[in-house]
Amino acid sequence: GVSDEQMRRCDPLPEPEEHGATFEENAREKAAAYARATGLRTVADDSGLEIDALDKAPGVHSARWHGTDYAVKFRKIYELLRERGANGSPARFVCHVALAERGRILFETTGIIEGEVAPEPRGTNGFGYDPIFYYPPYGCTLAELDLERKAGVSHRGQAFAALRSYLR
């Protein structure tokens, strides 16, 4: 293992480039790269929002799609949906998690939460695209949920619960 003192002395690793066309490819690439660089078992994920009416965009480009300002991203999404007459489009959050050791993938899993694009952004909890992701079973956006309820249904919660089960 690595001691706390060793961790304090470590320089941060540069983030690996994400070349993959899928969440799975990016998570595998990052986990394997960090495992090779550190010699440790490493977990990495890739996640994002897929909107059916936008041909699954923003998808793997979610973090960088139309910049980093989410108000700008939201305006662009609603503009594109209006142009296509597709308000309320089905959408999903996807999170793929990979565990690697010595550059080899030991375990991987995907969590998905299905919903739709909300008529307008609502809520202040969460982050990223949560205010525009309407979750029908709860009748609200993910940004309107408290963190405990969100963790119980979220794509990340699902994926990391599966990882936890594997590690046990």
PDB file of C-alpha atoms in Angstrom:
ATOM      1  CA  GLY A   1       0.000   0.000   0.000  1.00  0.00           C
ATOM      2  CA  VAL A   2       0.877   3.664  -0.170  1.00  0.00           C
ATOM      3  CA  SER A   3       1.255   5.559   3.100  1.00  0.00           C
ATOM      4  CA  ASP A   4      -0.366   8.937   3.768  1.00  0.00           C
ATOM      5  CA  GLU A   5       3.109  10.490   3.728  1.00  0.00           C
ATOM      6  CA  GLN A   6       3.829   9.004   0.300  1.00  0.00           C
ATOM      7  CA  MET A   7       0.508  10.321  -0.984  1.00  0.00           C
ATOM      8  CA  ARG A   8       1.326  13.851   0.245  1.00  0.00           C
ATOM      9  CA  ARG A   9       4.636  13.790  -1.639  1.00  0.00           C
ATOM     10  CA  CYS A  10       3.152  12.547  -4.913  1.00  0.00           C
ATOM     11  CA  ASP A  11       2.744  14.924  -7.790  1.00  0.00           C
ATOM     12  CA  PRO A  12      -0.672  14.738  -9.401  1.00  0.00           C
ATOM     13  CA  LEU A  13      -0.813  12.546 -12.466  1.00  0.00           C
ATOM     14  CA  PRO A  14      -1.765  14.176 -15.736  1.00  0.00           C
ATOM     15  CA  GLU A  15      -5.231  13.159 -16.870  1.00  0.00           C
ATOM     16  CA  PRO A  16      -5.106  10.659 -19.731  1.00  0.00           C
ATOM     17  CA  GLU A  17      -6.606  11.853 -23.009  1.00  0.00           C
ATOM     18  CA  GLU A  18     -10.051  10.440 -23.702  1.00  0.00           C
ATOM     19  CA  HIS A  19      -9.962   9.007 -27.218  1.00  0.00           C
ATOM     20  CA  GLY A  20     -12.869   6.592 -26.863  1.00  0.00           C
ATOM     21  CA  ALA A  21     -16.123   6.781 -28.752  1.00  0.00           C
ATOM     22  CA  THR A  22     -17.969   5.230 -25.780  1.00  0.00           C
ATOM     23  CA  PHE A  23     -18.128   5.639 -22.006  1.00  0.00           C
ATOM     24  CA  GLU A  24     -16.741   2.104 -21.717  1.00  0.00           C
ATOM     25  CA  GLU A  25     -13.675   2.830 -23.845  1.00  0.00           C
ATOM     26  CA  ASN A  26     -12.880   6.038 -21.941  1.00  0.00           C
ATOM     27  CA  ALA A  27     -13.274   4.462 -18.493  1.00  0.00           C
ATOM     28  CA  ARG A  28     -11.054   1.505 -19.476  1.00  0.00           C
ATOM     29  CA  GLU A  29      -8.434   3.818 -20.981  1.00  0.00           C
ATOM     30  CA  LYS A  30      -8.285   6.033 -17.874  1.00  0.00           C
ATOM     31  CA  ALA A  31      -8.252   3.153 -15.367  1.00  0.00           C
ATOM     32  CA  ALA A  32      -5.506   1.289 -17.233  1.00  0.00           C
ATOM     33  CA  ALA A  33      -3.395   4.446 -17.645  1.00  0.00           C
ATOM     34  CA  TYR A  34      -3.609   5.333 -13.936  1.00  0.00           C
ATOM     35  CA  ALA A  35      -2.893   1.725 -12.925  1.00  0.00           C
ATOM     36  CA  ARG A  36       0.237   1.647 -15.119  1.00  0.00           C
ATOM     37  CA  ALA A  37       1.388   5.036 -13.815  1.00  0.00           C
ATOM     38  CA  THR A  38       0.924   4.203 -10.129  1.00  0.00           C
ATOM     39  CA  GLY A  39       1.400   0.449  -9.924  1.00  0.00           C
ATOM     40  CA  LEU A  40      -1.831   0.385  -7.895  1.00  0.00           C
ATOM     41  CA  ARG A  41      -5.313  -0.970  -8.475  1.00  0.00           C
ATOM     42  CA  THR A  42      -7.181   1.966  -9.945  1.00  0.00           C
ATOM     43  CA  VAL A  43     -10.809   2.878 -10.528  1.00  0.00           C
ATOM     44  CA  ALA A  44     -11.912   5.317 -13.214  1.00  0.00           C
ATOM     45  CA  ASP A  45     -15.246   6.223 -14.677  1.00  0.00           C
ATOM     46  CA  ASP A  46     -16.706   8.043 -17.626  1.00  0.00           C
ATOM     47  CA  SER A  47     -20.214   9.355 -17.603  1.00  0.00           C
ATOM     48  CA  GLY A  48     -22.571  11.717 -19.310  1.00  0.00           C
ATOM     49  CA  LEU A  49     -26.014  12.523 -20.598  1.00  0.00           C
ATOM     50  CA  GLU A  50     -27.508  11.003 -23.740  1.00  0.00           C
ATOM     51  CA  ILE A  51     -30.533  12.728 -25.290  1.00  0.00           C
ATOM     52  CA  ASP A  52     -32.321  10.588 -27.862  1.00  0.00           C
ATOM     53  CA  ALA A  53     -33.587  13.490 -30.010  1.00  0.00           C
ATOM     54  CA  LEU A  54     -30.025  14.850 -30.258  1.00  0.00           C
ATOM     55  CA  ASP A  55     -28.615  11.544 -31.543  1.00  0.00           C
ATOM     56  CA  LYS A  56     -27.380  10.713 -28.028  1.00  0.00           C
ATOM     57  CA  ALA A  57     -25.536  14.053 -27.639  1.00  0.00           C
ATOM     58  CA  PRO A  58     -23.886  15.345 -25.582  1.00  0.00           C
ATOM     59  CA  GLY A  59     -22.857  11.750 -24.745  1.00  0.00           C
ATOM     60  CA  VAL A  60     -19.150  11.105 -24.196  1.00  0.00           C
ATOM     61  CA  HIS A  61     -18.534  14.812 -24.803  1.00  0.00           C
ATOM     62  CA  SER A  62     -20.854  15.894 -21.953  1.00  0.00           C
ATOM     63  CA  ALA A  63     -18.175  17.677 -19.915  1.00  0.00           C
ATOM     64  CA  ARG A  64     -16.841  19.689 -22.856  1.00  0.00           C
ATOM     65  CA  TRP A  65     -19.955  19.961 -25.066  1.00  0.00           C
ATOM     66  CA  HIS A  66     -20.464  23.669 -25.889  1.00  0.00           C
ATOM     67  CA  GLY A  67     -17.965  24.790 -23.231  1.00  0.00           C
ATOM     68  CA  THR A  68     -18.098  24.526 -19.465  1.00  0.00           C
ATOM     69  CA  ASP A  69     -20.963  26.909 -18.594  1.00  0.00           C
ATOM     70  CA  TYR A  70     -24.032  24.781 -17.930  1.00  0.00           C
ATOM     71  CA  ALA A  71     -26.445  27.683 -18.513  1.00  0.00           C
ATOM     72  CA  VAL A  72     -25.035  27.893 -22.056  1.00  0.00           C
ATOM     73  CA  LYS A  73     -25.282  24.107 -22.491  1.00  0.00           C
ATOM     74  CA  PHE A  74     -28.916  24.134 -21.312  1.00  0.00           C
ATOM     75  CA  ARG A  75     -29.848  26.937 -23.736  1.00  0.00           C
ATOM     76  CA  LYS A  76     -28.246  24.999 -26.596  1.00  0.00           C
ATOM     77  CA  ILE A  77     -30.063  21.781 -25.682  1.00  0.00           C
ATOM     78  CA  TYR A  78     -33.453  23.511 -25.521  1.00  0.00           C
ATOM     79  CA  GLU A  79     -32.739  25.363 -28.785  1.00  0.00           C
ATOM     80  CA  LEU A  80     -31.854  22.127 -30.594  1.00  0.00           C
ATOM     81  CA  LEU A  81     -34.859  20.310 -29.150  1.00  0.00           C
ATOM     82  CA  ARG A  82     -37.200  23.119 -30.268  1.00  0.00           C
ATOM     83  CA  GLU A  83     -35.705  23.016 -33.775  1.00  0.00           C
ATOM     84  CA  ARG A  84     -36.446  19.283 -33.927  1.00  0.00           C
ATOM     85  CA  GLY A  85     -39.860  19.542 -32.276  1.00  0.00           C
ATOM     86  CA  ALA A  86     -38.636  17.146 -29.619  1.00  0.00           C
ATOM     87  CA  ASN A  87     -39.303  18.808 -26.270  1.00  0.00           C
ATOM     88  CA  GLY A  88     -39.373  16.269 -23.450  1.00  0.00           C
ATOM     89  CA  SER A  89     -37.085  13.888 -25.341  1.00  0.00           C
ATOM     90  CA  PRO A  90     -36.189  10.615 -23.624  1.00  0.00           C
ATOM     91  CA  ALA A  91     -32.731  10.829 -22.084  1.00  0.00           C
ATOM     92  CA  ARG A  92     -30.465   8.900 -19.795  1.00  0.00           C
ATOM     93  CA  PHE A  93     -27.423   9.352 -17.637  1.00  0.00           C
ATOM     94  CA  VAL A  94     -24.784   6.669 -18.171  1.00  0.00           C
ATOM     95  CA  CYS A  95     -21.804   5.894 -15.938  1.00  0.00           C
ATOM     96  CA  HIS A  96     -19.243   3.236 -16.804  1.00  0.00           C
ATOM     97  CA  VAL A  97     -16.739   2.234 -14.107  1.00  0.00           C
ATOM     98  CA  ALA A  98     -13.573   0.230 -14.710  1.00  0.00           C
ATOM     99  CA  LEU A  99     -11.138  -1.281 -12.205  1.00  0.00           C
ATOM    100  CA  ALA A 100      -7.629  -1.926 -13.476  1.00  0.00           C
ATOM    101  CA  GLU A 101      -4.397  -3.376 -12.147  1.00  0.00           C
ATOM    102  CA  ARG A 102      -1.071  -3.286 -13.999  1.00  0.00           C
ATOM    103  CA  GLY A 103      -2.891  -1.868 -17.010  1.00  0.00           C
ATOM    104  CA  ARG A 104      -5.336  -4.798 -17.195  1.00  0.00           C
ATOM    105  CA  ILE A 105      -9.090  -4.395 -16.629  1.00  0.00           C
ATOM    106  CA  LEU A 106     -10.248  -6.587 -13.723  1.00  0.00           C
ATOM    107  CA  PHE A 107     -13.887  -5.499 -13.504  1.00  0.00           C
ATOM    108  CA  GLU A 108     -16.256  -3.093 -15.203  1.00  0.00           C
ATOM    109  CA  THR A 109     -19.899  -2.167 -14.936  1.00  0.00           C
ATOM    110  CA  THR A 110     -22.410   0.347 -16.236  1.00  0.00           C
ATOM    111  CA  GLY A 111     -25.126   2.234 -14.380  1.00  0.00           C
ATOM    112  CA  ILE A 112     -27.990   3.900 -16.266  1.00  0.00           C
ATOM    113  CA  ILE A 113     -30.883   6.074 -15.132  1.00  0.00           C
ATOM    114  CA  GLU A 114     -33.663   6.671 -17.647  1.00  0.00           C
ATOM    115  CA  GLY A 115     -35.678   9.879 -17.767  1.00  0.00           C
ATOM    116  CA  GLU A 116     -36.378  12.786 -20.064  1.00  0.00           C
ATOM    117  CA  VAL A 117     -35.380  16.372 -20.656  1.00  0.00           C
ATOM    118  CA  ALA A 118     -37.367  18.601 -18.285  1.00  0.00           C
ATOM    119  CA  PRO A 119     -39.449  21.447 -19.753  1.00  0.00           C
ATOM    120  CA  GLU A 120     -37.043  23.867 -18.025  1.00  0.00           C
ATOM    121  CA  PRO A 121     -34.113  23.622 -15.582  1.00  0.00           C
ATOM    122  CA  ARG A 122     -35.252  23.138 -11.981  1.00  0.00           C
ATOM    123  CA  GLY A 123     -33.479  22.557  -8.668  1.00  0.00           C
ATOM    124  CA  THR A 124     -30.183  23.495  -7.087  1.00  0.00           C
ATOM    125  CA  ASN A 125     -28.925  20.172  -5.711  1.00  0.00           C
ATOM    126  CA  GLY A 126     -26.494  18.045  -7.657  1.00  0.00           C
ATOM    127  CA  PHE A 127     -24.387  19.370 -10.504  1.00  0.00           C
ATOM    128  CA  GLY A 128     -23.916  19.352 -14.236  1.00  0.00           C
ATOM    129  CA  TYR A 129     -27.009  18.371 -16.196  1.00  0.00           C
ATOM    130  CA  ASP A 130     -29.084  17.419 -13.108  1.00  0.00           C
ATOM    131  CA  PRO A 131     -31.436  20.475 -13.367  1.00  0.00           C
ATOM    132  CA  ILE A 132     -32.646  19.451 -16.840  1.00  0.00           C
ATOM    133  CA  PHE A 133     -32.954  15.700 -16.190  1.00  0.00           C
ATOM    134  CA  TYR A 134     -36.525  14.842 -15.199  1.00  0.00           C
ATOM    135  CA  TYR A 135     -36.916  11.502 -13.399  1.00  0.00           C
ATOM    136  CA  PRO A 136     -40.560  10.345 -13.831  1.00  0.00           C
ATOM    137  CA  PRO A 137     -40.728   7.913 -10.859  1.00  0.00           C
ATOM    138  CA  TYR A 138     -40.022  10.832  -8.490  1.00  0.00           C
ATOM    139  CA  GLY A 139     -41.810  13.506 -10.528  1.00  0.00           C
ATOM    140  CA  CYS A 140     -38.894  15.935 -10.384  1.00  0.00           C
ATOM    141  CA  THR A 141     -35.437  16.670 -11.750  1.00  0.00           C
ATOM    142  CA  LEU A 142     -32.364  15.112 -10.182  1.00  0.00           C
ATOM    143  CA  ALA A 143     -31.377  18.602  -8.984  1.00  0.00           C
ATOM    144  CA  GLU A 144     -34.583  18.687  -6.900  1.00  0.00           C
ATOM    145  CA  LEU A 145     -33.648  15.509  -4.987  1.00  0.00           C
ATOM    146  CA  ASP A 146     -31.666  15.343  -1.781  1.00  0.00           C
ATOM    147  CA  LEU A 147     -28.315  13.580  -2.215  1.00  0.00           C
ATOM    148  CA  GLU A 148     -29.416  10.394  -0.444  1.00  0.00           C
ATOM    149  CA  ARG A 149     -32.445   9.827  -2.697  1.00  0.00           C
ATOM    150  CA  LYS A 150     -30.393  10.710  -5.771  1.00  0.00           C
ATOM    151  CA  ALA A 151     -27.612   8.274  -4.815  1.00  0.00           C
ATOM    152  CA  GLY A 152     -30.193   5.492  -4.537  1.00  0.00           C
ATOM    153  CA  VAL A 153     -31.218   5.798  -8.188  1.00  0.00           C
ATOM    154  CA  SER A 154     -28.357   7.545  -9.981  1.00  0.00           C
ATOM    155  CA  HIS A 155     -26.171   6.069 -12.679  1.00  0.00           C
ATOM    156  CA  ARG A 156     -23.065   6.605 -10.547  1.00  0.00           C
ATOM    157  CA  GLY A 157     -24.735   5.130  -7.475  1.00  0.00           C
ATOM    158  CA  GLN A 158     -25.638   1.996  -9.451  1.00  0.00           C
ATOM    159  CA  ALA A 159     -22.179   1.581 -10.973  1.00  0.00           C
ATOM    160  CA  PHE A 160     -20.276   2.124  -7.732  1.00  0.00           C
ATOM    161  CA  ALA A 161     -22.643  -0.188  -5.797  1.00  0.00           C
ATOM    162  CA  ALA A 162     -21.785  -2.936  -8.308  1.00  0.00           C
ATOM    163  CA  LEU A 163     -18.067  -2.170  -7.864  1.00  0.00           C
ATOM    164  CA  ARG A 164     -18.452  -2.333  -4.070  1.00  0.00           C
ATOM    165  CA  SER A 165     -20.151  -5.758  -4.384  1.00  0.00           C
ATOM    166  CA  TYR A 166     -17.332  -6.996  -6.604  1.00  0.00           C
ATOM    167  CA  LEU A 167     -14.659  -5.795  -4.166  1.00  0.00           C
ATOM    168  CA  ARG A 168     -16.352  -7.554  -1.251  1.00  0.00           C
TER     169      ARG A 168
END
